[in-house]
CSV table of C-alpha atoms in Angstrom, one decimal:
chain,number,residue,atom,x,y,z
A,1,UNK,CA,93.8,136.3,25.7
A,2,UNK,CA,92.9,134.7,29.0
A,3,UNK,CA,89.1,135.5,29.8
A,4,UNK,CA,87.4,134.2,32.9
A,5,UNK,CA,83.7,133.8,33.5
A,6,UNK,CA,81.0,133.2,36.2
A,7,UNK,CA,77.5,133.6,36.9
A,8,UNK,CA,74.5,134.5,34.6
A,9,UNK,CA,72.5,137.5,33.7
A,10,UNK,CA,70.1,138.5,30.8
A,11,UNK,CA,69.9,142.3,30.8
A,12,UNK,CA,72.2,144.4,28.5
A,13,UNK,CA,72.6,148.2,28.1
A,14,UNK,CA,75.1,150.6,26.8
A,15,UNK,CA,78.1,151.3,29.0
A,16,UNK,CA,77.1,154.1,31.5
A,17,UNK,CA,78.4,157.4,30.2
A,18,UNK,CA,80.0,160.4,31.8
A,19,UNK,CA,78.3,163.4,31.0
A,20,UNK,CA,99.5,166.8,11.5
A,21,UNK,CA,100.5,166.8,8.6
A,22,UNK,CA,102.8,163.9,7.6
A,23,UNK,CA,104.1,162.3,4.4
A,24,UNK,CA,103.4,158.9,3.2
A,25,UNK,CA,106.1,156.4,2.5
A,26,UNK,CA,103.6,153.9,0.9
A,27,UNK,CA,104.3,152.5,-2.5
A,28,UNK,CA,102.3,153.8,-5.4
A,29,UNK,CA,102.6,153.7,-9.2
A,30,UNK,CA,101.8,156.6,-11.4
A,31,UNK,CA,101.8,157.1,-15.1
A,32,UNK,CA,101.1,160.1,-17.4
A,33,UNK,CA,102.4,163.7,-17.6
A,34,UNK,CA,104.4,164.8,-14.5
A,35,UNK,CA,104.4,161.3,-13.0
A,36,UNK,CA,107.1,158.9,-12.5
A,37,UNK,CA,107.5,155.2,-11.8
A,38,UNK,CA,108.2,154.4,-8.2
A,39,UNK,CA,109.1,151.2,-6.1
A,40,UNK,CA,109.3,150.5,-2.5
A,41,UNK,CA,112.9,149.9,-1.2
A,42,UNK,CA,114.8,149.6,2.0
A,43,UNK,CA,116.3,152.8,2.9
A,44,UNK,CA,118.2,153.7,6.3
A,45,UNK,CA,116.4,151.0,8.2
A,46,UNK,CA,112.9,151.9,6.8
A,47,UNK,CA,110.6,151.1,3.7
A,48,UNK,CA,110.3,154.2,1.5
A,49,UNK,CA,108.8,154.8,-2.1
A,50,UNK,CA,111.5,155.8,-4.2
A,51,UNK,CA,111.4,157.1,-7.8
A,52,UNK,CA,113.0,154.8,-10.1
A,53,UNK,CA,116.5,155.9,-11.4
A,54,UNK,CA,116.2,159.2,-9.7
A,55,UNK,CA,118.6,160.5,-7.1
A,56,UNK,CA,119.4,163.8,-5.1
A,57,UNK,CA,122.4,165.0,-3.5
A,58,UNK,CA,124.8,167.6,-2.5
A,59,UNK,CA,128.3,168.6,-3.7
A,60,UNK,CA,130.7,170.5,-1.4
A,61,UNK,CA,133.1,170.9,-4.5
A,62,UNK,CA,131.0,172.1,-7.2
A,63,UNK,CA,128.8,170.2,-9.7
A,64,UNK,CA,131.1,170.3,-12.7
A,65,UNK,CA,133.1,167.0,-11.9
A,66,UNK,CA,129.9,165.3,-11.0
A,67,UNK,CA,128.0,166.4,-14.2
A,68,UNK,CA,131.1,165.4,-16.4
A,69,UNK,CA,131.2,162.0,-14.7
A,70,UNK,CA,127.6,161.5,-14.9
A,71,UNK,CA,127.3,162.4,-18.6
A,72,UNK,CA,130.1,159.9,-19.3
A,73,UNK,CA,127.9,157.2,-18.2
A,74,UNK,CA,124.7,158.4,-20.0
A,75,UNK,CA,123.2,160.1,-17.0
A,76,UNK,CA,121.8,163.6,-16.7
A,77,UNK,CA,122.0,166.1,-13.8
A,78,UNK,CA,120.0,169.2,-12.8
A,79,UNK,CA,121.2,172.0,-10.7
A,80,UNK,CA,118.8,172.4,-7.6
A,81,UNK,CA,120.7,175.4,-6.2
A,82,UNK,CA,123.3,175.9,-3.4
A,83,UNK,CA,125.3,172.9,-4.4
A,84,UNK,CA,122.3,170.6,-4.5
A,85,UNK,CA,121.5,168.6,-7.5
A,86,UNK,CA,119.4,165.8,-9.0
A,87,UNK,CA,120.7,162.7,-10.9
A,88,UNK,CA,119.0,160.5,-13.4
A,89,UNK,CA,120.6,157.1,-13.9
A,90,UNK,CA,118.6,155.2,-16.4
A,91,UNK,CA,119.1,151.4,-16.6
A,92,UNK,CA,121.5,151.5,-13.8
A,93,UNK,CA,120.9,149.3,-10.7
A,94,UNK,CA,120.8,151.0,-7.3
A,95,UNK,CA,123.7,149.1,-6.1
A,96,UNK,CA,126.0,150.3,-9.1
A,97,UNK,CA,124.8,153.9,-8.6
A,98,UNK,CA,125.6,153.8,-4.8
A,99,UNK,CA,128.9,152.0,-5.5
A,100,UNK,CA,129.7,155.1,-7.8
A,101,UNK,CA,128.6,157.6,-5.3
A,102,UNK,CA,131.0,156.1,-2.7
A,103,UNK,CA,134.0,157.0,-4.8
A,104,UNK,CA,133.0,160.7,-5.5
A,105,UNK,CA,135.0,163.3,-4.0
A,106,UNK,CA,133.1,166.1,-2.3
A,107,UNK,CA,129.7,164.4,-2.3
A,108,UNK,CA,128.2,165.5,1.1
A,109,UNK,CA,125.0,163.6,0.8
A,110,UNK,CA,123.3,161.3,-1.6
A,111,UNK,CA,119.8,159.7,-1.5
A,112,UNK,CA,117.2,158.1,-3.6
A,113,UNK,CA,114.4,160.6,-4.6
A,114,UNK,CA,111.6,159.8,-2.3
A,115,UNK,CA,107.9,160.0,-3.2
A,116,UNK,CA,105.8,161.9,-0.9
A,117,UNK,CA,102.1,162.9,-0.7
A,118,UNK,CA,100.2,165.2,1.7
A,119,UNK,CA,98.2,164.0,4.7
A,120,UNK,CA,94.4,163.5,3.6
A,121,UNK,CA,92.3,165.8,5.7
A,122,UNK,CA,88.6,166.0,5.2
A,123,UNK,CA,86.6,169.4,4.7
A,124,UNK,CA,84.0,168.3,7.4
A,125,UNK,CA,83.7,171.6,9.5
A,126,UNK,CA,83.9,170.1,12.8
A,127,UNK,CA,86.9,167.7,11.9
A,128,UNK,CA,89.1,170.2,13.9
A,129,UNK,CA,87.2,169.4,17.0
A,130,UNK,CA,87.8,165.5,16.6
A,131,UNK,CA,90.8,165.2,18.8
A,132,UNK,CA,90.8,161.4,18.7
A,133,UNK,CA,91.2,161.5,15.0
A,134,UNK,CA,94.0,164.2,14.8
A,135,UNK,CA,95.2,165.6,18.2
A,136,UNK,CA,96.6,169.0,18.1
A,137,UNK,CA,95.8,169.9,21.7
A,138,UNK,CA,92.6,171.4,20.8
A,139,UNK,CA,91.1,169.7,23.8
A,140,UNK,CA,93.7,170.5,26.3
A,141,UNK,CA,95.4,167.2,25.6
A,142,UNK,CA,98.9,166.0,24.4
A,143,UNK,CA,99.7,166.5,20.5
A,144,UNK,CA,99.6,163.3,18.7
A,145,UNK,CA,97.5,161.6,21.4
A,146,UNK,CA,95.4,160.1,18.6
A,147,UNK,CA,94.9,157.1,16.3
A,148,UNK,CA,96.7,158.8,13.3
A,149,UNK,CA,93.7,158.8,11.3
A,150,UNK,CA,94.7,161.5,8.6
A,151,UNK,CA,98.0,159.3,8.1
A,152,UNK,CA,95.8,156.3,7.6
A,153,UNK,CA,93.7,158.1,5.1
A,154,UNK,CA,96.7,158.4,2.8
A,155,UNK,CA,96.3,154.7,2.2
A,156,UNK,CA,92.6,154.2,2.4
A,157,UNK,CA,89.4,156.1,3.3
A,158,UNK,CA,87.3,153.0,3.3
A,159,UNK,CA,85.0,151.3,1.0
A,160,UNK,CA,81.1,150.7,0.9
A,161,UNK,CA,82.0,147.1,0.0
A,162,UNK,CA,82.8,146.7,3.7
A,163,UNK,CA,79.8,146.0,5.9
A,164,UNK,CA,79.9,146.8,9.5
A,165,UNK,CA,77.2,145.6,12.0
A,166,UNK,CA,76.3,148.0,14.8
A,167,UNK,CA,74.5,146.0,17.5
A,168,UNK,CA,73.0,148.8,19.7
A,169,UNK,CA,69.9,151.1,20.1
A,170,UNK,CA,69.4,151.6,16.3
A,171,UNK,CA,70.6,154.3,14.2
A,172,UNK,CA,69.1,157.4,12.7
A,173,UNK,CA,69.6,156.2,9.2
A,174,UNK,CA,68.2,159.6,7.7
A,175,UNK,CA,71.0,161.6,9.4
A,176,UNK,CA,72.7,163.8,6.8
A,177,UNK,CA,76.1,162.6,7.8
A,178,UNK,CA,75.2,158.7,8.0
A,179,UNK,CA,72.5,158.3,5.3
A,180,UNK,CA,74.9,157.5,2.5
A,181,UNK,CA,76.7,154.9,4.5
A,182,UNK,CA,73.8,153.0,5.7
A,183,UNK,CA,73.7,149.5,4.4
A,184,UNK,CA,71.0,148.6,2.0
A,185,UNK,CA,70.1,144.8,1.4
A,186,UNK,CA,70.6,144.1,-2.1
A,187,UNK,CA,68.6,141.0,-2.2
A,188,UNK,CA,65.5,142.4,-0.6
A,189,UNK,CA,62.7,144.3,-2.4
A,190,UNK,CA,61.5,147.1,-0.2
A,191,UNK,CA,57.8,147.0,0.8
A,192,UNK,CA,56.5,143.9,-1.1
A,193,UNK,CA,55.9,142.0,2.1
A,194,UNK,CA,57.9,139.0,0.9
A,195,UNK,CA,61.2,137.5,2.5
A,196,UNK,CA,63.0,137.9,-0.9
A,197,UNK,CA,66.4,136.8,0.4
A,198,UNK,CA,64.8,133.7,2.4
A,199,UNK,CA,66.9,134.8,5.7
A,200,UNK,CA,63.7,134.8,7.9
A,201,UNK,CA,63.1,138.5,7.8
A,202,UNK,CA,60.4,140.2,5.6
A,203,UNK,CA,61.7,143.4,3.8
A,204,UNK,CA,64.8,143.8,5.9
A,205,UNK,CA,66.2,146.5,3.7
A,206,UNK,CA,68.2,148.4,6.3
A,207,UNK,CA,68.8,145.6,8.9
A,208,UNK,CA,66.3,144.7,11.6
A,209,UNK,CA,64.7,145.9,15.0
A,210,UNK,CA,64.8,143.1,17.5
A,211,UNK,CA,63.0,145.3,20.1
A,212,UNK,CA,59.8,146.2,18.1
A,213,UNK,CA,60.3,143.1,15.7
A,214,UNK,CA,60.1,145.1,12.4
A,215,UNK,CA,62.3,146.4,9.6
A,216,UNK,CA,62.8,149.9,10.9
A,217,UNK,CA,65.8,149.9,13.4
A,218,UNK,CA,65.4,153.6,14.1
A,219,UNK,CA,67.3,154.9,17.2
A,220,UNK,CA,65.3,156.2,19.9
A,221,UNK,CA,67.9,156.5,22.5
A,222,UNK,CA,70.8,158.1,20.7
A,223,UNK,CA,73.7,155.8,21.6
A,224,UNK,CA,73.6,153.7,18.5
A,225,UNK,CA,73.6,156.9,16.3
A,226,UNK,CA,76.7,158.2,18.1
A,227,UNK,CA,78.5,155.0,17.8
A,228,UNK,CA,77.8,154.7,14.0
A,229,UNK,CA,79.2,158.3,13.5
A,230,UNK,CA,82.5,157.5,14.9
A,231,UNK,CA,82.9,154.5,12.8
A,232,UNK,CA,81.5,155.8,9.5
A,233,UNK,CA,80.1,159.3,9.5
A,234,UNK,CA,80.6,160.2,5.7
A,235,UNK,CA,84.0,161.9,5.4
A,236,UNK,CA,84.9,164.9,3.3
A,237,UNK,CA,81.2,165.8,2.5
A,238,UNK,CA,81.5,169.4,4.0
A,239,UNK,CA,79.0,168.3,6.7
A,240,UNK,CA,79.5,167.8,10.4
A,241,UNK,CA,82.0,165.3,11.5
A,242,UNK,CA,84.2,162.6,9.8
A,243,UNK,CA,84.0,158.9,10.7
A,244,UNK,CA,87.2,157.0,10.6
A,245,UNK,CA,85.8,155.1,7.5
A,246,UNK,CA,84.6,157.8,5.2
A,247,UNK,CA,83.1,155.1,3.1
A,248,UNK,CA,81.5,152.0,4.7
A,249,UNK,CA,78.1,150.2,4.8
A,250,UNK,CA,76.8,150.2,8.4
A,251,UNK,CA,74.1,147.8,9.2
A,252,UNK,CA,71.8,148.8,12.0
A,253,UNK,CA,70.7,146.0,14.4
A,254,UNK,CA,68.5,147.4,17.1
A,255,UNK,CA,68.2,145.3,20.3
A,256,UNK,CA,68.2,148.2,23.1
A,257,UNK,CA,65.0,150.0,23.6
A,258,UNK,CA,64.5,153.8,24.0
A,259,UNK,CA,65.8,153.7,27.6
A,260,UNK,CA,68.9,151.7,26.4
A,261,UNK,CA,67.9,148.5,27.8
A,262,UNK,CA,68.4,145.2,26.0
A,263,UNK,CA,68.2,141.5,26.7
A,264,UNK,CA,70.3,138.6,25.9
A,265,UNK,CA,67.8,137.0,23.6
A,266,UNK,CA,67.7,140.0,21.3
A,267,UNK,CA,71.4,140.4,21.4
A,268,UNK,CA,71.8,136.7,20.2
A,269,UNK,CA,69.3,137.3,17.5
A,270,UNK,CA,71.2,140.2,16.2
A,271,UNK,CA,74.5,138.4,16.4
A,272,UNK,CA,73.0,135.4,14.5
A,273,UNK,CA,71.3,137.7,12.0
A,274,UNK,CA,74.7,139.2,11.0
A,275,UNK,CA,76.4,135.8,11.1
A,276,UNK,CA,73.7,134.4,8.7
A,277,UNK,CA,74.2,137.3,6.2
A,278,UNK,CA,77.8,136.7,6.3
A,279,UNK,CA,77.4,133.0,5.5
A,280,UNK,CA,75.1,134.0,2.7
A,281,UNK,CA,77.9,136.2,1.1
A,282,UNK,CA,77.3,139.8,2.6
A,283,UNK,CA,80.7,141.1,3.4
A,284,UNK,CA,80.1,141.8,7.2
A,285,UNK,CA,83.8,142.0,8.5
A,286,UNK,CA,83.1,143.2,12.1
A,287,UNK,CA,80.4,144.0,14.6
A,288,UNK,CA,80.4,146.9,17.3
A,289,UNK,CA,79.0,145.9,20.5
A,290,UNK,CA,79.4,149.0,23.0
A,291,UNK,CA,77.1,147.4,25.6
A,292,UNK,CA,77.6,145.3,28.8
A,293,UNK,CA,75.6,143.0,31.1
A,294,UNK,CA,77.7,143.0,34.2
A,295,UNK,CA,79.4,140.2,35.8
A,296,UNK,CA,77.3,137.3,34.7
A,297,UNK,CA,78.1,134.8,32.2
A,298,UNK,CA,76.0,133.3,29.5
A,299,UNK,CA,77.2,130.3,27.5
A,300,UNK,CA,74.5,130.8,24.9
A,301,UNK,CA,75.7,134.3,24.2
A,302,UNK,CA,79.4,133.2,24.2
A,303,UNK,CA,78.3,130.5,21.7
A,304,UNK,CA,76.7,133.1,19.4
A,305,UNK,CA,79.8,135.1,19.6
A,306,UNK,CA,81.8,132.1,18.7
A,307,UNK,CA,79.6,131.5,15.7
A,308,UNK,CA,80.3,135.0,14.7
A,309,UNK,CA,83.8,134.4,14.6
A,310,UNK,CA,83.6,131.1,12.9
A,311,UNK,CA,81.7,132.9,10.0
A,312,UNK,CA,84.6,135.5,9.8
A,313,UNK,CA,83.3,138.4,11.7
A,314,UNK,CA,85.4,140.1,14.4
A,315,UNK,CA,83.5,141.1,17.5
A,316,UNK,CA,84.8,144.4,19.1
A,317,UNK,CA,83.3,145.2,22.6
A,318,UNK,CA,83.6,148.0,25.1
A,319,UNK,CA,85.4,146.6,28.4
A,320,UNK,CA,83.0,148.7,30.6
A,321,UNK,CA,82.8,151.8,32.6
A,322,UNK,CA,83.2,150.9,36.3
A,323,UNK,CA,86.9,151.9,36.6
A,324,UNK,CA,87.5,148.2,37.5
A,325,UNK,CA,89.9,145.4,36.9
A,326,UNK,CA,88.2,142.9,34.7
A,327,UNK,CA,91.0,140.3,35.6
A,328,UNK,CA,89.7,140.3,39.0
A,329,UNK,CA,86.0,140.3,38.3
A,330,UNK,CA,85.1,139.5,34.7
A,331,UNK,CA,82.7,141.8,32.9
A,332,UNK,CA,80.6,140.6,29.9
A,333,UNK,CA,80.4,140.4,26.9
A,334,UNK,CA,84.1,141.8,27.0
A,335,UNK,CA,85.2,138.9,29.1
A,336,UNK,CA,84.1,136.1,26.8
A,337,UNK,CA,86.8,133.8,25.4
A,338,UNK,CA,87.3,133.8,21.5
A,339,UNK,CA,89.7,134.3,18.9
A,340,UNK,CA,87.4,136.9,17.2
A,341,UNK,CA,86.9,139.1,20.4
A,342,UNK,CA,88.7,142.4,20.7
A,343,UNK,CA,88.1,144.2,24.1
A,344,UNK,CA,88.8,148.0,24.3
A,345,UNK,CA,89.5,150.4,27.2
A,346,UNK,CA,89.3,154.2,26.9
A,347,UNK,CA,91.9,156.8,26.9
A,348,UNK,CA,91.7,160.6,27.4
A,349,UNK,CA,93.0,163.5,25.2
A,350,UNK,CA,96.4,163.2,27.0
A,351,UNK,CA,96.9,159.4,26.5
A,352,UNK,CA,95.9,158.5,30.1
A,353,UNK,CA,93.6,155.5,30.8
A,354,UNK,CA,90.3,157.1,31.4
A,355,UNK,CA,89.2,157.1,35.2
A,356,UNK,CA,85.9,155.4,34.3
A,357,UNK,CA,87.5,152.7,32.0
A,358,UNK,CA,87.6,149.2,33.0
A,359,UNK,CA,91.1,147.4,32.4
A,360,UNK,CA,92.6,144.0,32.6
A,361,UNK,CA,96.2,142.8,31.7
A,362,UNK,CA,94.7,139.3,30.4
A,363,UNK,CA,90.9,140.3,29.6
A,364,UNK,CA,91.3,143.7,27.9
A,365,UNK,CA,93.3,143.8,24.8
A,366,UNK,CA,94.1,147.5,23.9
A,367,UNK,CA,92.7,151.0,24.5
A,368,UNK,CA,91.3,153.8,22.2
A,369,UNK,CA,90.1,157.3,22.7
A,370,UNK,CA,86.8,157.5,24.4
A,371,UNK,CA,86.5,160.8,26.5
A,372,UNK,CA,84.5,163.7,25.0
A,373,UNK,CA,84.2,162.2,21.5
A,374,UNK,CA,82.2,164.3,19.0
A,375,UNK,CA,79.8,162.3,16.9
A,376,UNK,CA,76.3,162.2,15.4
A,377,UNK,CA,73.1,162.2,17.2
A,378,UNK,CA,69.5,161.5,16.2
A,379,UNK,CA,67.6,164.4,14.4
A,380,UNK,CA,70.6,165.4,12.4
A,381,UNK,CA,72.5,166.7,15.4
A,382,UNK,CA,76.0,166.3,16.9
A,383,UNK,CA,77.3,166.0,20.4
A,384,UNK,CA,79.8,164.6,22.8
A,385,UNK,CA,79.8,161.4,24.8
A,386,UNK,CA,82.4,159.6,26.8
A,387,UNK,CA,83.1,156.0,27.7
A,388,UNK,CA,84.4,152.7,26.5
A,389,UNK,CA,81.4,152.8,24.3
A,390,UNK,CA,83.1,155.4,22.4
A,391,UNK,CA,86.6,153.6,22.4
A,392,UNK,CA,85.2,150.5,20.9
A,393,UNK,CA,83.9,152.0,17.7
A,394,UNK,CA,87.3,153.6,17.0
A,395,UNK,CA,88.8,150.0,16.8
A,396,UNK,CA,85.8,148.9,14.7
A,397,UNK,CA,86.3,151.9,12.3
A,398,UNK,CA,90.0,150.7,12.0
A,399,UNK,CA,88.8,147.3,11.3
A,400,UNK,CA,86.6,148.7,8.5
A,401,UNK,CA,89.8,150.4,6.9
A,402,UNK,CA,91.8,147.3,7.0
A,403,UNK,CA,89.1,145.3,5.3
A,404,UNK,CA,88.9,148.0,2.6
A,405,UNK,CA,92.7,147.6,2.3
A,406,UNK,CA,92.6,143.7,2.4
A,407,UNK,CA,89.2,142.2,1.2
A,408,UNK,CA,88.6,138.9,2.9
A,409,UNK,CA,90.6,139.7,6.0
A,410,UNK,CA,90.2,137.3,8.7
A,411,UNK,CA,89.6,137.9,12.4
A,412,UNK,CA,93.1,136.6,13.1
A,413,UNK,CA,94.6,139.0,10.7
A,414,UNK,CA,92.6,141.8,12.0
A,415,UNK,CA,93.9,141.1,15.6
A,416,UNK,CA,97.4,140.7,14.5
A,417,UNK,CA,97.5,144.0,12.6
A,418,UNK,CA,95.8,145.9,15.3
A,419,UNK,CA,97.5,144.4,18.4
A,420,UNK,CA,100.9,144.3,16.7
A,421,UNK,CA,100.9,148.2,15.9
A,422,UNK,CA,99.7,150.0,19.0
A,423,UNK,CA,101.3,153.0,20.4
A,424,UNK,CA,102.8,151.9,23.7
A,425,UNK,CA,102.0,154.0,26.8
A,426,UNK,CA,103.2,154.2,30.3
A,427,UNK,CA,99.6,154.7,31.3
A,428,UNK,CA,98.5,151.5,29.9
A,429,UNK,CA,101.5,149.4,30.9
A,430,UNK,CA,100.0,146.4,32.9
A,431,UNK,CA,96.5,147.5,32.4
A,432,UNK,CA,95.8,146.1,28.9
A,433,UNK,CA,97.3,143.0,27.1
A,434,UNK,CA,99.0,145.0,24.5
A,435,UNK,CA,100.1,148.0,26.5
A,436,UNK,CA,99.0,150.4,24.0
A,437,UNK,CA,96.5,152.6,22.4
A,438,UNK,CA,95.1,152.1,18.9
A,439,UNK,CA,97.2,153.5,16.0
A,440,UNK,CA,95.3,152.8,12.6
A,441,UNK,CA,97.9,154.0,10.2
A,442,UNK,CA,100.5,151.6,11.9
A,443,UNK,CA,97.9,148.8,11.7
A,444,UNK,CA,97.5,149.3,7.9
A,445,UNK,CA,101.2,149.4,7.6
A,446,UNK,CA,101.6,146.2,9.6
A,447,UNK,CA,98.9,144.7,7.3
A,448,UNK,CA,101.0,145.5,4.3
A,449,UNK,CA,104.3,144.3,5.8
A,450,UNK,CA,105.8,147.8,6.2
A,451,UNK,CA,108.2,147.8,9.2
A,452,UNK,CA,107.2,150.1,12.2
A,453,UNK,CA,109.6,153.3,12.6
A,454,UNK,CA,112.0,153.2,15.4
A,455,UNK,CA,110.5,155.0,18.6
C-alpha cells in the first residue's frame, strides 16, 4: 500500500472511543463406526467434500430399473423415499459413474453424497450479543454483517501454540475469561530474580510492563483487556464472551499508563521485546496495536515496525477515530509503510463505515466491526466499546486462526489471505484499499486454496 508521512511526535494513546447456521464444505477424513472416507472435489463450480463411492439421486420412473442396472455392476442402492435413492459404486471412478448416469432414463437428479457438519457455536452466555461474530440483527443491524466467525470455527478454533502480542495498556491476566489464554514464558523461572532466558528482562513470565518497568503488565486503564477479549477470550467455557480465537496465547506488553498515555520509546521497546522473542523461537505471529500518535512521523518507530516484520510478525493497527481521510493527512502508526502492516477501519452492525472511523484508499487496507463491541474488562467484568481500536483486534484474531491453520505463516501469506477474501461493501468502495470488510472464514478458505463462492 502507498503510505505517506510527515513530521514527528512522541506521544501515543489508544484511539479515542465513542461512549447462522451453515454447513462446511472443507475436506476431512474419518474412520470408525458410522464414518466414511471423503475427498474434496470440484462440483458445480465449487469445492465440496464428497463421500467416496457414494451418490444420491431421484428417479421419476421408479427405482426398479435403476436398482437392477446398478446390481448388474456390483453396486447397491437404498430407497430414501419419494423416488429418492442412494447409490454405492465401489471401485468405479466418478467419471465412469457420471457417464452411466447420463444414459439413465427418468433420472431427475444425481449428485455425489456431500459431507456436512454443523456450524460450531460456543456455549458462552453472552455470545448471542456479539454481533460482530454472528450478526442475526440482535443489535438492530443487518443480518450477516459480521466476520463469519462460527463458519470459521468449523475449520479451527485456534491454538495455544500461536502467540499474539497485545501492545497496549496491559491486560487483566487474572480475568476468568482470559487467564487460560495468557502467555507464559516457558524459558523463565518465576520469582528467582534471574534472567533465565537471557533476553534482558528478569522474571518476565507474563510479558513486560514498560511503564513501571517490571514484570507485571497489569491493566489499569481497561483498553488492553477489552482488546484482548476480542482477540482471545476463552471460547466455549460457559463464561462471558467468546474471542475470535478460542485458544491462543496472548502476550501482554504494557506501554500505556493508567490514563491511556504512552510514548514512542516504550512502544519501540515493546515492539523490540516481541521481535527478540520471535527471533529466539517464540511463535509470535502478530501484534495488535490499537493506538495512535496523530499526524507526526517517527523514522525510529517505523524502523522498529520493519524489524518486527523482518522477524515474521504482522503488525495490525487501528486507522484512527477522527472520521478523516488518512490519504490526505497521514495518521500514525497506521500510515507507516511496511509489508507487514495491516491498517484497519471500523464498520457498524449494518456494514456501514463508522462515522468516527478514519479511512484511506491507499493508506487503510480493510475494515472490521468496531461499534458497540462487547468484550472483557478489568476486574472480571464485561462491557462495550467502540472505535477502530475494536476493529483492529478482529483482524488480529483472524490472523491467530490463520496461524493455527498454517503454522509458520508469513506476513505476506497473512495479507494475501485476508485482503483477498474480504466481503466487498458499497460503503467501503473508494474508502479502503480492498473495498471490503473482514471475513475470517473466507480468509481460511483462501489460505487452503478453496475458491470463493459466486456472489
